[in-house]
GROMACS .gro file of C-alpha atoms in nm:
model
  347
    1MET     CA    1   1.196   2.550   2.175
    2ILE     CA    2   1.101   2.183   2.145
    3ILE     CA    3   1.285   1.989   1.873
    4GLN     CA    4   1.336   1.626   1.764
    5ARG     CA    5   1.678   1.471   1.765
    6VAL     CA    6   1.838   1.130   1.709
    7VAL     CA    7   2.081   0.995   1.966
    8LEU     CA    8   2.301   0.685   1.980
    9ASN     CA    9   2.085   0.438   2.170
   10SER     CA   10   2.333   0.145   2.180
   11ARG     CA   11   2.656   0.027   2.026
   12PRO     CA   12   2.653  -0.273   1.787
   13GLY     CA   13   2.986  -0.392   1.928
   14LYS     CA   14   3.313  -0.389   1.739
   15ASN     CA   15   3.219  -0.696   1.536
   16GLY     CA   16   2.843  -0.641   1.518
   17ALA     CA   17   2.627  -0.525   1.231
   18PRO     CA   18   2.446  -0.195   1.300
   19VAL     CA   19   2.067  -0.194   1.311
   20ALA     CA   20   1.804   0.080   1.322
   21GLY     CA   21   1.758   0.016   1.692
   22ASN     CA   22   2.109   0.145   1.765
   23PHE     CA   23   1.955   0.494   1.724
   24ARG     CA   24   1.669   0.656   1.913
   25LEU     CA   25   1.443   0.949   1.825
   26GLU     CA   26   1.359   1.176   2.114
   27GLN     CA   27   1.233   1.524   2.197
   28SER     CA   28   1.469   1.783   2.334
   29LYS     CA   29   1.490   2.153   2.400
   30ILE     CA   30   1.709   2.428   2.259
   31ALA     CA   31   1.731   2.790   2.373
   32ASP     CA   32   1.471   3.034   2.248
   33THR     CA   33   1.736   3.299   2.187
   34ILE     CA   34   2.075   3.293   2.015
   35GLN     CA   35   2.400   3.462   2.115
   36ALA     CA   36   2.642   3.681   1.914
   37GLY     CA   37   2.806   3.480   1.639
   38GLN     CA   38   2.539   3.212   1.642
   39VAL     CA   39   2.266   3.115   1.395
   40ARG     CA   40   1.951   2.909   1.433
   41VAL     CA   41   1.911   2.669   1.145
   42ARG     CA   42   1.638   2.437   1.031
   43THR     CA   43   1.779   2.105   0.902
   44LEU     CA   44   1.695   2.012   0.547
   45TYR     CA   45   1.919   1.716   0.462
   46LEU     CA   46   2.150   1.482   0.649
   47SER     CA   47   2.410   1.253   0.501
   48VAL     CA   48   2.446   0.883   0.600
   49ASP     CA   49   2.791   0.741   0.526
   50PRO     CA   50   2.987   0.416   0.578
   51TYR     CA   51   3.258   0.586   0.783
   52MET     CA   52   2.999   0.651   1.056
   53ARG     CA   53   3.015   0.282   1.147
   54CYS     CA   54   3.351   0.355   1.312
   55ARG     CA   55   3.189   0.631   1.520
   56MET     CA   56   2.950   0.379   1.673
   57ASN     CA   57   3.240   0.215   1.860
   58GLU     CA   58   3.389   0.351   2.179
   59ASP     CA   59   3.721   0.365   1.995
   60THR     CA   60   3.688   0.473   1.631
   61GLY     CA   61   4.033   0.340   1.547
   62SER     CA   62   4.114   0.680   1.400
   63ASP     CA   63   4.276   0.993   1.533
   64TYR     CA   64   4.052   1.222   1.330
   65LEU     CA   65   3.710   1.072   1.407
   66LEU     CA   66   3.545   1.113   1.745
   67PRO     CA   67   3.308   0.838   1.870
   68TRP     CA   68   2.939   0.913   1.917
   69GLN     CA   69   2.846   0.903   2.285
   70LEU     CA   70   2.552   0.699   2.417
   71SER     CA   71   2.231   0.903   2.459
   72GLU     CA   72   2.398   1.202   2.292
   73VAL     CA   73   2.295   1.347   1.959
   74ALA     CA   74   2.468   1.196   1.654
   75ASP     CA   75   2.616   1.421   1.385
   76GLY     CA   76   2.759   1.419   1.033
   77GLY     CA   77   2.730   1.604   0.705
   78GLY     CA   78   2.423   1.822   0.693
   79ILE     CA   79   2.251   2.109   0.518
   80GLY     CA   80   2.003   2.358   0.652
   81VAL     CA   81   1.855   2.703   0.611
   82VAL     CA   82   1.924   2.995   0.842
   83GLU     CA   83   1.611   3.104   1.034
   84GLU     CA   84   1.781   3.363   1.256
   85SER     CA   85   2.134   3.500   1.254
   86LYS     CA   86   2.364   3.695   1.480
   87HIS     CA   87   2.664   3.623   1.259
   88ASP     CA   88   2.796   3.900   1.033
   89ASN     CA   89   2.837   3.681   0.724
   90LEU     CA   90   2.511   3.486   0.741
   91ALA     CA   91   2.152   3.607   0.696
   92LYS     CA   92   1.807   3.460   0.730
   93GLY     CA   93   1.737   3.240   0.425
   94ASP     CA   94   2.097   3.147   0.357
   95PHE     CA   95   2.166   2.779   0.287
   96VAL     CA   96   2.455   2.646   0.492
   97THR     CA   97   2.642   2.318   0.548
   98SER     CA   98   2.872   2.159   0.802
   99PHE     CA   99   3.056   1.825   0.837
  100ASN     CA  100   2.942   1.807   1.200
  101TRP     CA  101   2.572   1.885   1.169
  102PRO     CA  102   2.363   1.751   1.460
  103TRP     CA  103   2.091   1.500   1.374
  104GLN     CA  104   1.807   1.720   1.490
  105THR     CA  105   1.527   1.921   1.329
  106VAL     CA  106   1.648   2.262   1.447
  107ALA     CA  107   1.987   2.363   1.590
  108ILE     CA  108   2.178   2.660   1.721
  109LEU     CA  109   2.524   2.656   1.566
  110ASP     CA  110   2.842   2.870   1.560
  111GLY     CA  111   2.816   3.062   1.231
  112SER     CA  112   3.193   3.061   1.184
  113LEU     CA  113   3.186   2.681   1.148
  114LEU     CA  114   2.929   2.687   0.867
  115GLN     CA  115   2.989   2.715   0.493
  116LYS     CA  116   2.745   2.913   0.282
  117LEU     CA  117   2.613   2.732  -0.022
  118VAL     CA  118   2.531   2.858  -0.372
  119PRO     CA  119   2.239   2.640  -0.500
  120GLN     CA  120   2.294   2.752  -0.859
  121LEU     CA  121   2.624   2.565  -0.869
  122VAL     CA  122   2.431   2.236  -0.853
  123ASN     CA  123   2.125   2.338  -1.050
  124GLY     CA  124   1.933   2.391  -0.730
  125ARG     CA  125   1.984   2.037  -0.598
  126LEU     CA  126   2.106   2.130  -0.253
  127SER     CA  127   2.152   1.770  -0.140
  128TYR     CA  128   2.428   1.733  -0.398
  129PHE     CA  129   2.652   1.935  -0.165
  130LEU     CA  130   2.648   1.630   0.067
  131GLY     CA  131   2.750   1.399  -0.217
  132ALA     CA  132   2.870   1.465  -0.568
  133ALA     CA  133   2.963   1.829  -0.492
  134GLY     CA  134   3.066   1.762  -0.131
  135ILE     CA  135   3.298   1.539   0.062
  136THR     CA  136   3.199   1.231  -0.136
  137GLY     CA  137   3.285   1.388  -0.471
  138LEU     CA  138   3.604   1.537  -0.324
  139THR     CA  139   3.707   1.191  -0.206
  140ALA     CA  140   3.658   1.044  -0.551
  141LEU     CA  141   3.825   1.326  -0.742
  142LEU     CA  142   4.120   1.388  -0.510
  143GLY     CA  143   4.167   1.014  -0.457
  144ILE     CA  144   4.207   0.963  -0.832
  145ARG     CA  145   4.427   1.269  -0.879
  146GLU     CA  146   4.650   1.216  -0.577
  147LYS     CA  147   4.675   0.837  -0.559
  148GLY     CA  148   4.559   0.701  -0.895
  149HIS     CA  149   4.826   0.852  -1.122
  150VAL     CA  150   4.588   0.862  -1.417
  151SER     CA  151   4.735   1.002  -1.736
  152VAL     CA  152   4.542   1.096  -2.053
  153GLY     CA  153   4.650   0.871  -2.338
  154ALA     CA  154   4.814   0.608  -2.118
  155ASN     CA  155   4.544   0.348  -2.202
  156GLN     CA  156   4.480   0.272  -1.834
  157THR     CA  157   4.210   0.037  -1.707
  158MET     CA  158   4.036   0.126  -1.381
  159VAL     CA  159   3.833  -0.111  -1.162
  160VAL     CA  160   3.598   0.025  -0.894
  161SER     CA  161   3.458  -0.189  -0.615
  162GLY     CA  162   3.145  -0.078  -0.436
  163ALA     CA  163   3.083   0.090  -0.769
  164ALA     CA  164   2.713   0.163  -0.719
  165GLY     CA  165   2.770   0.340  -0.389
  166ALA     CA  166   2.803   0.711  -0.326
  167CYS     CA  167   3.175   0.733  -0.389
  168GLY     CA  168   3.221   0.445  -0.632
  169SER     CA  169   2.954   0.565  -0.876
  170LEU     CA  170   3.134   0.900  -0.899
  171ALA     CA  171   3.483   0.755  -0.905
  172GLY     CA  172   3.426   0.549  -1.218
  173GLN     CA  173   3.291   0.851  -1.402
  174ILE     CA  174   3.573   1.074  -1.282
  175GLY     CA  175   3.829   0.813  -1.379
  176ARG     CA  176   3.698   0.832  -1.733
  177LEU     CA  177   3.692   1.213  -1.730
  178GLU     CA  178   4.053   1.219  -1.600
  179GLY     CA  179   4.177   0.993  -1.879
  180CYS     CA  180   4.118   0.621  -1.813
  181SER     CA  181   4.038   0.436  -2.134
  182ARG     CA  182   3.842   0.157  -1.970
  183VAL     CA  183   3.636   0.153  -1.649
  184VAL     CA  184   3.488  -0.159  -1.494
  185GLY     CA  185   3.266  -0.160  -1.185
  186ILE     CA  186   3.187  -0.428  -0.928
  187ALA     CA  187   2.847  -0.418  -0.756
  188GLY     CA  188   2.603  -0.651  -0.586
  189THR     CA  189   2.294  -0.667  -0.810
  190ASP     CA  190   2.208  -0.680  -1.176
  191GLU     CA  191   2.011  -0.356  -1.139
  192LYS     CA  192   2.318  -0.176  -1.005
  193CYS     CA  193   2.538  -0.317  -1.281
  194SER     CA  194   2.290  -0.206  -1.544
  195ILE     CA  195   2.278   0.149  -1.404
  196LEU     CA  196   2.657   0.173  -1.400
  197VAL     CA  197   2.682   0.080  -1.766
  198GLN     CA  198   2.370   0.240  -1.916
  199GLU     CA  199   2.352   0.555  -1.706
  200MET     CA  200   2.699   0.625  -1.574
  201GLY     CA  201   2.916   0.526  -1.867
  202PHE     CA  202   3.110   0.236  -1.720
  203ASP     CA  203   3.233   0.001  -1.992
  204ALA     CA  204   3.122  -0.303  -1.799
  205ALA     CA  205   3.011  -0.412  -1.451
  206ILE     CA  206   3.038  -0.735  -1.257
  207ASN     CA  207   2.776  -0.867  -1.016
  208TYR     CA  208   3.005  -1.021  -0.756
  209LYS     CA  209   2.719  -1.239  -0.628
  210LYS     CA  210   2.695  -1.416  -0.961
  211GLY     CA  211   2.962  -1.622  -1.134
  212ASN     CA  212   3.336  -1.616  -1.085
  213VAL     CA  213   3.464  -1.264  -1.028
  214ALA     CA  214   3.824  -1.354  -1.117
  215GLU     CA  215   3.721  -1.505  -1.451
  216GLN     CA  216   3.498  -1.209  -1.536
  217LEU     CA  217   3.777  -0.966  -1.448
  218ARG     CA  218   4.022  -1.148  -1.682
  219GLU     CA  219   3.766  -1.129  -1.959
  220LEU     CA  220   3.673  -0.762  -1.910
  221CYS     CA  221   4.022  -0.639  -1.832
  222PRO     CA  222   4.241  -0.840  -2.074
  223GLY     CA  223   4.534  -0.601  -2.032
  224GLY     CA  224   4.521  -0.621  -1.654
  225VAL     CA  225   4.425  -0.351  -1.402
  226ASP     CA  226   4.623  -0.025  -1.377
  227VAL     CA  227   4.413   0.166  -1.119
  228TYR     CA  228   4.191   0.013  -0.851
  229PHE     CA  229   3.949   0.235  -0.659
  230ASP     CA  230   3.895   0.022  -0.348
  231ASN     CA  231   3.579   0.083  -0.148
  232VAL     CA  232   3.527  -0.262   0.003
  233GLY     CA  233   3.844  -0.454   0.088
  234GLY     CA  234   3.819  -0.825   0.166
  235ASP     CA  235   3.795  -1.106  -0.089
  236ILE     CA  236   3.689  -0.880  -0.376
  237SER     CA  237   3.991  -0.658  -0.335
  238ASP     CA  238   4.221  -0.962  -0.308
  239THR     CA  239   4.081  -1.079  -0.644
  240VAL     CA  240   4.136  -0.745  -0.812
  241ILE     CA  241   4.487  -0.701  -0.672
  242SER     CA  242   4.590  -1.038  -0.805
  243GLN     CA  243   4.520  -0.909  -1.158
  244MET     CA  244   4.689  -0.569  -1.125
  245ASN     CA  245   4.982  -0.473  -1.346
  246GLN     CA  246   5.337  -0.381  -1.257
  247ASN     CA  247   5.366  -0.030  -1.106
  248SER     CA  248   4.987   0.000  -1.076
  249HIS     CA  249   4.796   0.190  -0.808
  250ILE     CA  250   4.532   0.118  -0.543
  251ILE     CA  251   4.326   0.413  -0.426
  252LEU     CA  252   4.241   0.310  -0.071
  253CYS     CA  253   3.910   0.484  -0.022
  254GLY     CA  254   3.718   0.255   0.211
  255GLN     CA  255   3.695  -0.103   0.341
  256ILE     CA  256   3.324  -0.140   0.402
  257SER     CA  257   3.339  -0.520   0.410
  258GLN     CA  258   3.566  -0.490   0.714
  259TYR     CA  259   3.388  -0.217   0.912
  260ASN     CA  260   3.198  -0.464   1.132
  261LYS     CA  261   3.521  -0.645   1.222
  262ASP     CA  262   3.777  -0.552   1.487
  263VAL     CA  263   4.074  -0.509   1.250
  264PRO     CA  264   4.321  -0.222   1.200
  265TYR     CA  265   4.271   0.025   0.915
  266PRO     CA  266   4.378  -0.036   0.651
  267PRO     CA  267   4.332  -0.406   0.709
  268PRO     CA  268   4.640  -0.617   0.632
  269LEU     CA  269   4.640  -0.812   0.310
  270PRO     CA  270   4.664  -1.194   0.309
  271PRO     CA  271   5.030  -1.303   0.272
  272ASP     CA  272   4.992  -1.420  -0.090
  273ILE     CA  273   4.824  -1.093  -0.195
  274GLU     CA  274   5.077  -0.885  -0.004
  275LYS     CA  275   5.352  -1.071  -0.190
  276ILE     CA  276   5.187  -0.980  -0.526
  277GLN     CA  277   5.160  -0.618  -0.414
  278LYS     CA  278   5.526  -0.596  -0.325
  279GLU     CA  279   5.658  -0.789  -0.627
  280ARG     CA  280   5.459  -0.577  -0.873
  281ASN     CA  281   5.533  -0.252  -0.690
  282ILE     CA  282   5.162  -0.178  -0.646
  283THR     CA  283   5.105   0.135  -0.435
  284ARG     CA  284   4.848   0.101  -0.151
  285GLU     CA  285   4.869   0.410   0.062
  286ARG     CA  286   4.615   0.531   0.310
  287PHE     CA  287   4.412   0.817   0.160
  288LEU     CA  288   4.244   1.083   0.368
  289VAL     CA  289   4.071   1.362   0.183
  290LEU     CA  290   4.106   1.595   0.482
  291ASN     CA  291   4.477   1.613   0.406
  292TYR     CA  292   4.401   1.795   0.078
  293MET     CA  293   4.172   2.069   0.194
  294ASP     CA  294   4.390   2.327   0.020
  295LYS     CA  295   4.254   2.184  -0.304
  296GLN     CA  296   3.893   2.178  -0.187
  297GLU     CA  297   3.758   2.495  -0.347
  298ALA     CA  298   3.898   2.432  -0.696
  299SER     CA  299   3.790   2.065  -0.680
  300ILE     CA  300   3.433   2.152  -0.574
  301LEU     CA  301   3.409   2.396  -0.866
  302GLN     CA  302   3.531   2.125  -1.104
  303LEU     CA  303   3.270   1.881  -0.973
  304CYS     CA  304   2.996   2.143  -1.004
  305GLN     CA  305   3.101   2.219  -1.362
  306TRP     CA  306   3.081   1.853  -1.458
  307ILE     CA  307   2.735   1.828  -1.296
  308GLN     CA  308   2.610   2.138  -1.483
  309GLU     CA  309   2.749   2.002  -1.810
  310GLY     CA  310   2.584   1.664  -1.754
  311LYS     CA  311   2.921   1.488  -1.756
  312LEU     CA  312   2.880   1.364  -1.398
  313LYS     CA  313   2.559   1.166  -1.337
  314VAL     CA  314   2.435   1.170  -0.981
  315ARG     CA  315   2.223   0.910  -0.804
  316GLU     CA  316   2.071   0.956  -0.460
  317THR     CA  317   1.865   0.726  -0.240
  318THR     CA  318   1.645   0.955  -0.028
  319VAL     CA  319   1.461   0.859   0.289
  320GLU     CA  320   1.202   1.096   0.430
  321GLY     CA  321   1.192   1.190   0.794
  322LEU     CA  322   1.442   1.214   1.078
  323ALA     CA  323   1.271   0.917   1.245
  324ASN     CA  324   1.393   0.693   0.964
  325ILE     CA  325   1.764   0.778   0.977
  326GLY     CA  326   1.850   0.463   1.170
  327ALA     CA  327   1.680   0.244   0.911
  328ALA     CA  328   1.851   0.440   0.634
  329PHE     CA  329   2.191   0.375   0.802
  330GLN     CA  330   2.120   0.003   0.833
  331SER     CA  331   2.012  -0.020   0.467
  332MET     CA  332   2.322   0.169   0.350
  333MET     CA  333   2.555  -0.060   0.549
  334ASN     CA  334   2.379  -0.359   0.395
  335GLY     CA  335   2.440  -0.223   0.045
  336GLY     CA  336   2.075  -0.166  -0.021
  337ASN     CA  337   2.099   0.176  -0.181
  338ILE     CA  338   2.225   0.318  -0.510
  339GLY     CA  339   2.440   0.627  -0.497
  340LYS     CA  340   2.440   0.866  -0.199
  341GLN     CA  341   2.215   0.796   0.101
  342ILE     CA  342   2.032   1.114   0.199
  343VAL     CA  343   1.776   1.177   0.472
  344SER     CA  344   1.533   1.458   0.397
  345VAL     CA  345   1.440   1.609   0.732
  346SER     CA  346   1.206   1.894   0.640
  347ASN     CA  347   1.076   2.055   0.323
   0.00000   0.00000   0.00000
């Protein structure tokens, strides 16, 4: 069977910015028949995420992420429909997902590595299982519950950087649902800031490209910052940390501003900011959602319930066609999208 797939065409270099040309669309073949335990699936949606930047390097800098190999098919979160099955628990027409879905139109996969999906849990929006009801939502929810130490009635203020992105836009809403009394987002355009406040219930949002972020933070968080959901690192995070309260908490979700730099993860703080962190006893612990998979099922059900009840607003930026996945990745890394970046492969 002839299929289309996307392979890693070149590496941007440890300190380089990824571009669409780092990926290549090509034709390939898969077997016409499947073996016992396998399924043939048609790809519907693929997820494009910031962590994938690490996989473009020969060394990902992580012991749980494998690098993509040159001229080999890339992979990540994906959803498809079963077209043929020789696995006992999967049948033709079932919708399935995997965290290691190949970037190709049709694939033959081990059925035991796939998770069957129930579209009704997300009101039929299958792509949500790659975002708000998937690993992205889990990262936001478990990050807040495990590292944020949010307590109902404690009058806590949360700040979210990268707040218009896939994880940040959910984290602010979940912070509110979990008990924060005030939520402030930081994003890169006025449009994004407006969406955060008017659509997603943030109390306020700061366009970091306009005005003085430190001054705006002091005005919007007069009681200081108790919980910081950090998606970006760098100067913005240094500014937020400098205004955090005694015994406050940083949820170290991502450091997207540092992903094109050859630095360790998490990147070290500047000496003056590290001094503040230590003097104020601010926690800043590496957070990996994969360490909490025992809480996955209950957490996914909670996220789905909030979606069904309209308490969790979901934004997606969708690009049509496998051929455009490289451009979608470049746009996402440049902060050009709102919410989750999804590639729709076939309808």
